[in-house]
Amino acid sequence: MHDLNRRFSGVFTALVTPFKDGTIDFEAFDTLVELQLEAGVAGLVPVGTTGEAATLSEEEADALIARTVKLAAGRALVMAGAGSNDTKKTIDKVKRAEKAGADAVLIVTPYYNKPTQAGLIAHYGAAAEATSLPVMLYSVPGRCGIEIAPETCAALLDRHDTIVAIKEAGGSAARITQLRAACGDRLIIHSGDDGLALPFLSLGAVGVTSVVANVAPREMVQLVEAWRSGDTARALALHELIAELTDGMFIESNPGPVKAALALSNLAGPEMRLPMVPVSAANRDRLAGILGRFVSASAAFQEMR
């Protein structure tokens, strides 16, 4: 368990999938991944929610996972998104991710169906039995309409050795204490909300699966490293430094704002696949202001330190 905690500790970037004229812009994707690796992120998460997995073909998802594995070259753990609202399809995604070379899989709760907790146990159990890879559960009720109960997590840990972690994105720090009460140290916890990364770490989480790291990987890595080294004042300062940018990433549905920020940074285009569309002109202008303030503040912060 100690080795697993180490492997899952730190910043995991929920990678966007850049598009150009309807197809994946692999050149921009490669640039984005290298930016993350240079910043020292611990993990890369291709084909997740931020990567618009719902509108990727199987072949595109396979290619992105394999490419991420190749680019990472052991420098970061690759945790592939592998969830759907169909257990059979989820099992297939898990197997394909393993074949593509992923180190772990992230499985979101089934959306739209709204299964019971018993249904979640059966769903995740079937997926876990289909792979030897570590499985991170993903609870995001704002997207899926359901939440994984702490007792459900405990039941899954009892029954399946491959289930080891959870990405908690319900927006409540209290959930960490509830999860730890039910599961103890057996469950590795990631914050699924950038703005809650620091409070989650203070309550027992070991990392963050981050959207804002696409744009600000250095600052997110520094925040987690500061906390882990015991420099709580620096960790708080970094939390405050990225706060406005973090909030900006959700002024519209993810990944619209982060793609807009990447476009403003000349790192990738803003193109998305329907039914997702780029952010409004007004919000793009808001993001330009937020990003400009962040870049200036970050430069000043780095000089001071």
CSV table of C-alpha atoms in Angstrom, one decimal:
chain,number,residue,atom,x,y,z
A,1,MET,CA,0.0,0.0,0.0
A,2,HIS,CA,2.9,2.3,0.7
A,3,ASP,CA,4.1,1.9,-2.9
A,4,LEU,CA,0.7,2.6,-4.2
A,5,ASN,CA,0.4,5.8,-2.1
A,6,ARG,CA,3.7,6.9,-3.5
A,7,ARG,CA,2.7,6.2,-7.1
A,8,PHE,CA,-0.6,8.1,-6.8
A,9,SER,CA,0.8,11.0,-4.8
A,10,GLY,CA,1.0,14.5,-6.4
A,11,VAL,CA,-0.6,16.2,-9.4
A,12,PHE,CA,-2.3,14.2,-12.1
A,13,THR,CA,-3.2,16.3,-15.1
A,14,ALA,CA,-6.6,15.7,-16.6
A,15,LEU,CA,-5.4,16.2,-20.2
A,16,VAL,CA,-7.5,18.0,-22.8
A,17,THR,CA,-7.8,16.5,-26.2
A,18,PRO,CA,-6.9,19.2,-28.7
A,19,PHE,CA,-8.8,19.2,-32.0
A,20,LYS,CA,-8.1,20.8,-35.4
A,21,ASP,CA,-10.7,20.7,-38.2
A,22,GLY,CA,-12.5,17.8,-36.5
A,23,THR,CA,-9.6,15.5,-35.9
A,24,ILE,CA,-7.1,15.2,-33.0
A,25,ASP,CA,-4.3,17.7,-33.1
A,26,PHE,CA,-1.5,15.3,-32.0
A,27,GLU,CA,1.2,18.0,-32.3
A,28,ALA,CA,-0.6,20.2,-29.8
A,29,PHE,CA,-1.3,17.2,-27.6
A,30,ASP,CA,2.4,16.3,-27.6
A,31,THR,CA,3.4,19.8,-26.7
A,32,LEU,CA,0.9,19.8,-23.8
A,33,VAL,CA,2.1,16.5,-22.4
A,34,GLU,CA,5.8,17.7,-22.5
A,35,LEU,CA,4.8,20.9,-20.7
A,36,GLN,CA,3.3,18.7,-17.9
A,37,LEU,CA,6.3,16.4,-17.7
A,38,GLU,CA,8.7,19.4,-17.6
A,39,ALA,CA,6.7,20.8,-14.7
A,40,GLY,CA,7.1,17.5,-12.8
A,41,VAL,CA,3.5,16.2,-12.6
A,42,ALA,CA,3.2,12.8,-11.1
A,43,GLY,CA,0.5,11.5,-13.4
A,44,LEU,CA,-1.2,12.1,-16.8
A,45,VAL,CA,-4.9,11.3,-17.4
A,46,PRO,CA,-5.8,11.0,-21.0
A,47,VAL,CA,-9.4,10.4,-22.3
A,48,GLY,CA,-11.2,11.5,-19.2
A,49,THR,CA,-14.0,14.0,-18.9
A,50,THR,CA,-11.6,16.9,-19.6
A,51,GLY,CA,-10.4,14.9,-22.7
A,52,GLU,CA,-13.9,14.8,-24.1
A,53,ALA,CA,-13.9,11.0,-23.9
A,54,ALA,CA,-17.6,10.8,-24.5
A,55,THR,CA,-17.1,11.9,-28.1
A,56,LEU,CA,-13.9,10.0,-28.9
A,57,SER,CA,-14.0,6.9,-31.0
A,58,GLU,CA,-12.4,3.7,-29.6
A,59,GLU,CA,-9.5,4.1,-32.1
A,60,GLU,CA,-8.9,7.7,-31.0
A,61,ALA,CA,-8.9,6.8,-27.4
A,62,ASP,CA,-6.5,3.9,-27.9
A,63,ALA,CA,-4.2,6.2,-29.9
A,64,LEU,CA,-4.2,8.9,-27.2
A,65,ILE,CA,-3.5,6.5,-24.4
A,66,ALA,CA,-0.7,4.8,-26.3
A,67,ARG,CA,0.8,8.2,-27.2
A,68,THR,CA,0.7,9.4,-23.6
A,69,VAL,CA,2.4,6.2,-22.5
A,70,LYS,CA,5.1,6.7,-25.1
A,71,LEU,CA,5.6,10.4,-24.3
A,72,ALA,CA,5.7,9.7,-20.5
A,73,ALA,CA,8.3,7.1,-20.9
A,74,GLY,CA,8.1,6.2,-17.2
A,75,ARG,CA,8.4,9.8,-16.1
A,76,ALA,CA,4.8,9.9,-14.9
A,77,LEU,CA,2.0,7.4,-14.2
A,78,VAL,CA,-0.5,7.2,-17.0
A,79,MET,CA,-4.1,6.7,-15.7
A,80,ALA,CA,-6.5,6.3,-18.6
A,81,GLY,CA,-10.1,7.3,-18.4
A,82,ALA,CA,-12.1,4.1,-19.0
A,83,GLY,CA,-15.7,4.7,-17.8
A,84,SER,CA,-19.1,4.7,-19.4
A,85,ASN,CA,-22.7,4.2,-18.4
A,86,ASP,CA,-22.6,0.7,-19.8
A,87,THR,CA,-20.8,-2.0,-17.8
A,88,LYS,CA,-20.0,-4.1,-20.9
A,89,LYS,CA,-18.5,-1.0,-22.6
A,90,THR,CA,-16.6,-0.1,-19.5
A,91,ILE,CA,-15.0,-3.5,-19.3
A,92,ASP,CA,-14.0,-3.2,-23.0
A,93,LYS,CA,-12.5,0.3,-22.3
A,94,VAL,CA,-10.6,-1.0,-19.4
A,95,LYS,CA,-9.1,-3.9,-21.4
A,96,ARG,CA,-8.2,-1.6,-24.3
A,97,ALA,CA,-6.5,0.9,-21.9
A,98,GLU,CA,-4.5,-2.0,-20.4
A,99,LYS,CA,-3.5,-3.2,-23.9
A,100,ALA,CA,-2.5,0.4,-24.8
A,101,GLY,CA,0.0,0.4,-21.9
A,102,ALA,CA,-1.8,2.4,-19.2
A,103,ASP,CA,-0.5,2.1,-15.7
A,104,ALA,CA,-4.0,2.5,-14.1
A,105,VAL,CA,-7.6,3.3,-15.0
A,106,LEU,CA,-10.0,6.0,-13.9
A,107,ILE,CA,-13.7,4.8,-14.0
A,108,VAL,CA,-16.4,7.4,-13.6
A,109,THR,CA,-19.8,6.5,-12.1
A,110,PRO,CA,-22.4,5.5,-14.8
A,111,TYR,CA,-24.1,8.7,-16.0
A,112,TYR,CA,-27.8,9.0,-16.9
A,113,ASN,CA,-28.7,5.4,-15.7
A,114,LYS,CA,-28.5,6.5,-12.0
A,115,PRO,CA,-27.8,3.0,-10.6
A,116,THR,CA,-28.3,2.2,-6.9
A,117,GLN,CA,-25.3,1.7,-4.6
A,118,ALA,CA,-25.8,-2.1,-5.2
A,119,GLY,CA,-25.6,-1.4,-8.9
A,120,LEU,CA,-22.4,0.6,-8.4
A,121,ILE,CA,-20.9,-2.3,-6.5
A,122,ALA,CA,-21.8,-4.7,-9.3
A,123,HIS,CA,-20.6,-2.3,-12.0
A,124,TYR,CA,-17.2,-1.5,-10.5
A,125,GLY,CA,-16.7,-5.1,-9.4
A,126,ALA,CA,-17.2,-6.3,-13.0
A,127,ALA,CA,-14.7,-3.7,-14.3
A,128,ALA,CA,-12.2,-4.5,-11.6
A,129,GLU,CA,-12.3,-8.2,-12.3
A,130,ALA,CA,-11.5,-7.5,-16.0
A,131,THR,CA,-8.1,-6.0,-15.3
A,132,SER,CA,-4.9,-6.3,-13.2
A,133,LEU,CA,-4.4,-2.5,-13.3
A,134,PRO,CA,-5.1,-0.3,-10.3
A,135,VAL,CA,-8.5,1.2,-10.5
A,136,MET,CA,-9.4,4.7,-9.3
A,137,LEU,CA,-13.2,5.2,-8.7
A,138,TYR,CA,-14.5,8.6,-9.9
A,139,SER,CA,-17.4,10.2,-8.0
A,140,VAL,CA,-18.7,13.4,-9.7
A,141,PRO,CA,-22.4,13.8,-8.9
A,142,GLY,CA,-22.6,17.2,-10.7
A,143,ARG,CA,-21.9,15.3,-14.0
A,144,CYS,CA,-23.5,12.0,-13.2
A,145,GLY,CA,-26.3,12.6,-10.8
A,146,ILE,CA,-25.1,10.0,-8.3
A,147,GLU,CA,-22.4,9.7,-5.6
A,148,ILE,CA,-20.4,6.7,-4.5
A,149,ALA,CA,-21.3,6.2,-0.8
A,150,PRO,CA,-18.3,5.7,1.6
A,151,GLU,CA,-19.8,2.4,2.6
A,152,THR,CA,-19.8,1.4,-1.1
A,153,CYS,CA,-16.2,2.2,-1.4
A,154,ALA,CA,-15.5,0.0,1.7
A,155,ALA,CA,-17.4,-2.9,0.2
A,156,LEU,CA,-15.5,-2.6,-3.1
A,157,LEU,CA,-12.2,-2.5,-1.3
A,158,ASP,CA,-13.2,-5.6,0.6
A,159,ARG,CA,-14.0,-7.5,-2.5
A,160,HIS,CA,-11.5,-6.3,-5.2
A,161,ASP,CA,-7.8,-5.9,-4.7
A,162,THR,CA,-7.4,-3.8,-7.9
A,163,ILE,CA,-9.7,-1.1,-6.6
A,164,VAL,CA,-7.4,1.2,-4.6
A,165,ALA,CA,-8.3,4.9,-5.0
A,166,ILE,CA,-11.1,7.5,-5.6
A,167,LYS,CA,-11.2,10.8,-7.4
A,168,GLU,CA,-13.6,12.7,-5.2
A,169,ALA,CA,-15.3,15.6,-7.1
A,170,GLY,CA,-18.4,16.3,-5.1
A,171,GLY,CA,-17.3,19.7,-3.9
A,172,SER,CA,-17.3,18.8,-0.2
A,173,ALA,CA,-14.2,18.5,2.0
A,174,ALA,CA,-16.4,16.7,4.5
A,175,ARG,CA,-16.5,13.7,2.2
A,176,ILE,CA,-12.8,13.0,2.9
A,177,THR,CA,-13.4,12.4,6.6
A,178,GLN,CA,-16.4,10.3,5.7
A,179,LEU,CA,-14.4,8.2,3.2
A,180,ARG,CA,-11.6,7.8,5.7
A,181,ALA,CA,-14.0,6.8,8.5
A,182,ALA,CA,-15.4,4.0,6.3
A,183,CYS,CA,-12.2,2.9,4.5
A,184,GLY,CA,-9.3,4.0,6.7
A,185,ASP,CA,-5.9,4.2,4.9
A,186,ARG,CA,-7.0,1.5,2.4
A,187,LEU,CA,-8.5,4.1,0.1
A,188,ILE,CA,-6.1,6.5,-1.7
A,189,ILE,CA,-7.9,9.8,-2.2
A,190,HIS,CA,-7.5,12.5,-4.9
A,191,SER,CA,-9.2,15.8,-5.0
A,192,GLY,CA,-11.2,16.1,-8.2
A,193,ASP,CA,-11.7,19.9,-7.6
A,194,ASP,CA,-8.6,22.1,-8.0
A,195,GLY,CA,-10.0,24.7,-5.6
A,196,LEU,CA,-10.2,22.1,-2.9
A,197,ALA,CA,-6.8,20.5,-3.4
A,198,LEU,CA,-5.2,22.1,-0.4
A,199,PRO,CA,-8.0,21.4,2.1
A,200,PHE,CA,-8.3,17.9,0.8
A,201,LEU,CA,-4.5,17.4,1.3
A,202,SER,CA,-4.9,18.7,4.9
A,203,LEU,CA,-7.6,16.1,5.5
A,204,GLY,CA,-5.8,13.0,4.2
A,205,ALA,CA,-5.9,13.1,0.4
A,206,VAL,CA,-2.5,12.4,-1.4
A,207,GLY,CA,-3.1,14.2,-4.7
A,208,VAL,CA,-5.2,16.1,-7.1
A,209,THR,CA,-6.5,15.2,-10.5
A,210,SER,CA,-6.3,18.6,-12.0
A,211,VAL,CA,-7.9,20.6,-14.8
A,212,VAL,CA,-6.1,23.8,-14.2
A,213,ALA,CA,-2.7,22.0,-14.4
A,214,ASN,CA,-3.2,22.0,-18.2
A,215,VAL,CA,-2.5,25.7,-18.0
A,216,ALA,CA,-0.5,26.0,-14.7
A,217,PRO,CA,1.3,22.7,-14.1
A,218,ARG,CA,4.3,24.3,-12.3
A,219,GLU,CA,2.2,26.1,-9.7
A,220,MET,CA,0.0,23.1,-9.0
A,221,VAL,CA,3.1,20.9,-8.5
A,222,GLN,CA,4.6,23.5,-6.3
A,223,LEU,CA,1.5,23.7,-4.2
A,224,VAL,CA,1.4,20.0,-3.5
A,225,GLU,CA,5.2,19.8,-2.9
A,226,ALA,CA,5.0,22.7,-0.5
A,227,TRP,CA,2.3,21.0,1.5
A,228,ARG,CA,4.2,17.7,1.6
A,229,SER,CA,7.4,19.4,2.8
A,230,GLY,CA,5.5,21.0,5.6
A,231,ASP,CA,5.7,24.6,4.2
A,232,THR,CA,2.0,25.3,4.8
A,233,ALA,CA,2.5,29.1,4.3
A,234,ARG,CA,3.9,28.6,0.8
A,235,ALA,CA,1.1,26.1,0.0
A,236,LEU,CA,-1.5,28.6,1.1
A,237,ALA,CA,0.1,31.3,-1.0
A,238,LEU,CA,0.1,29.1,-4.1
A,239,HIS,CA,-3.5,28.1,-3.4
A,240,GLU,CA,-4.4,31.8,-3.4
A,241,LEU,CA,-2.3,32.5,-6.4
A,242,ILE,CA,-4.2,30.1,-8.6
A,243,ALA,CA,-7.6,30.6,-7.0
A,244,GLU,CA,-9.0,33.0,-9.6
A,245,LEU,CA,-7.7,30.9,-12.5
A,246,THR,CA,-9.1,27.8,-10.9
A,247,ASP,CA,-12.6,29.4,-10.6
A,248,GLY,CA,-12.2,30.6,-14.2
A,249,MET,CA,-11.9,27.0,-15.5
A,250,PHE,CA,-15.5,26.4,-14.6
A,251,ILE,CA,-17.3,29.6,-15.8
A,252,GLU,CA,-18.8,27.3,-18.4
A,253,SER,CA,-18.8,23.5,-18.7
A,254,ASN,CA,-15.4,21.8,-18.6
A,255,PRO,CA,-13.4,21.6,-20.8
A,256,GLY,CA,-14.5,24.8,-22.6
A,257,PRO,CA,-12.8,27.3,-20.4
A,258,VAL,CA,-9.5,25.4,-20.1
A,259,LYS,CA,-9.4,25.0,-23.9
A,260,ALA,CA,-10.0,28.7,-24.2
A,261,ALA,CA,-7.1,29.4,-21.8
A,262,LEU,CA,-4.8,27.1,-23.8
A,263,ALA,CA,-5.8,28.9,-27.0
A,264,LEU,CA,-5.0,32.2,-25.3
A,265,SER,CA,-1.6,30.8,-24.3
A,266,ASN,CA,-1.0,29.6,-27.9
A,267,LEU,CA,-0.7,26.0,-26.8
A,268,ALA,CA,-3.8,24.4,-28.4
A,269,GLY,CA,-7.0,25.5,-30.2
A,270,PRO,CA,-10.3,26.1,-28.6
A,271,GLU,CA,-12.2,23.6,-30.9
A,272,MET,CA,-14.5,21.1,-29.2
A,273,ARG,CA,-16.9,18.4,-30.4
A,274,LEU,CA,-20.6,18.8,-30.3
A,275,PRO,CA,-22.6,19.0,-28.2
A,276,MET,CA,-19.8,21.0,-26.5
A,277,VAL,CA,-19.0,24.3,-28.1
A,278,PRO,CA,-16.3,26.9,-27.3
A,279,VAL,CA,-16.9,29.4,-24.6
A,280,SER,CA,-18.8,32.6,-25.4
A,281,ALA,CA,-16.9,35.7,-26.5
A,282,ALA,CA,-17.7,37.4,-23.3
A,283,ASN,CA,-16.3,34.6,-21.2
A,284,ARG,CA,-13.3,34.3,-23.5
A,285,ASP,CA,-12.6,38.0,-22.7
A,286,ARG,CA,-13.0,37.3,-19.0
A,287,LEU,CA,-10.6,34.4,-19.2
A,288,ALA,CA,-8.1,36.6,-21.0
A,289,GLY,CA,-8.1,39.0,-18.1
A,290,ILE,CA,-7.9,36.2,-15.5
A,291,LEU,CA,-5.0,34.5,-17.4
A,292,GLY,CA,-3.1,37.8,-17.7
A,293,ARG,CA,-3.4,38.5,-14.0
A,294,PHE,CA,-2.3,35.0,-13.2
A,295,VAL,CA,0.8,35.1,-15.4
A,296,SER,CA,1.9,38.4,-13.9
A,297,ALA,CA,1.2,37.3,-10.3
A,298,SER,CA,3.0,34.0,-10.9
A,299,ALA,CA,6.0,35.7,-12.3
A,300,ALA,CA,6.2,38.0,-9.3
A,301,PHE,CA,5.7,35.1,-6.9
A,302,GLN,CA,8.5,33.0,-8.5
A,303,GLU,CA,10.9,36.0,-8.3
A,304,MET,CA,10.1,36.5,-4.6
A,305,ARG,CA,10.9,32.9,-3.8
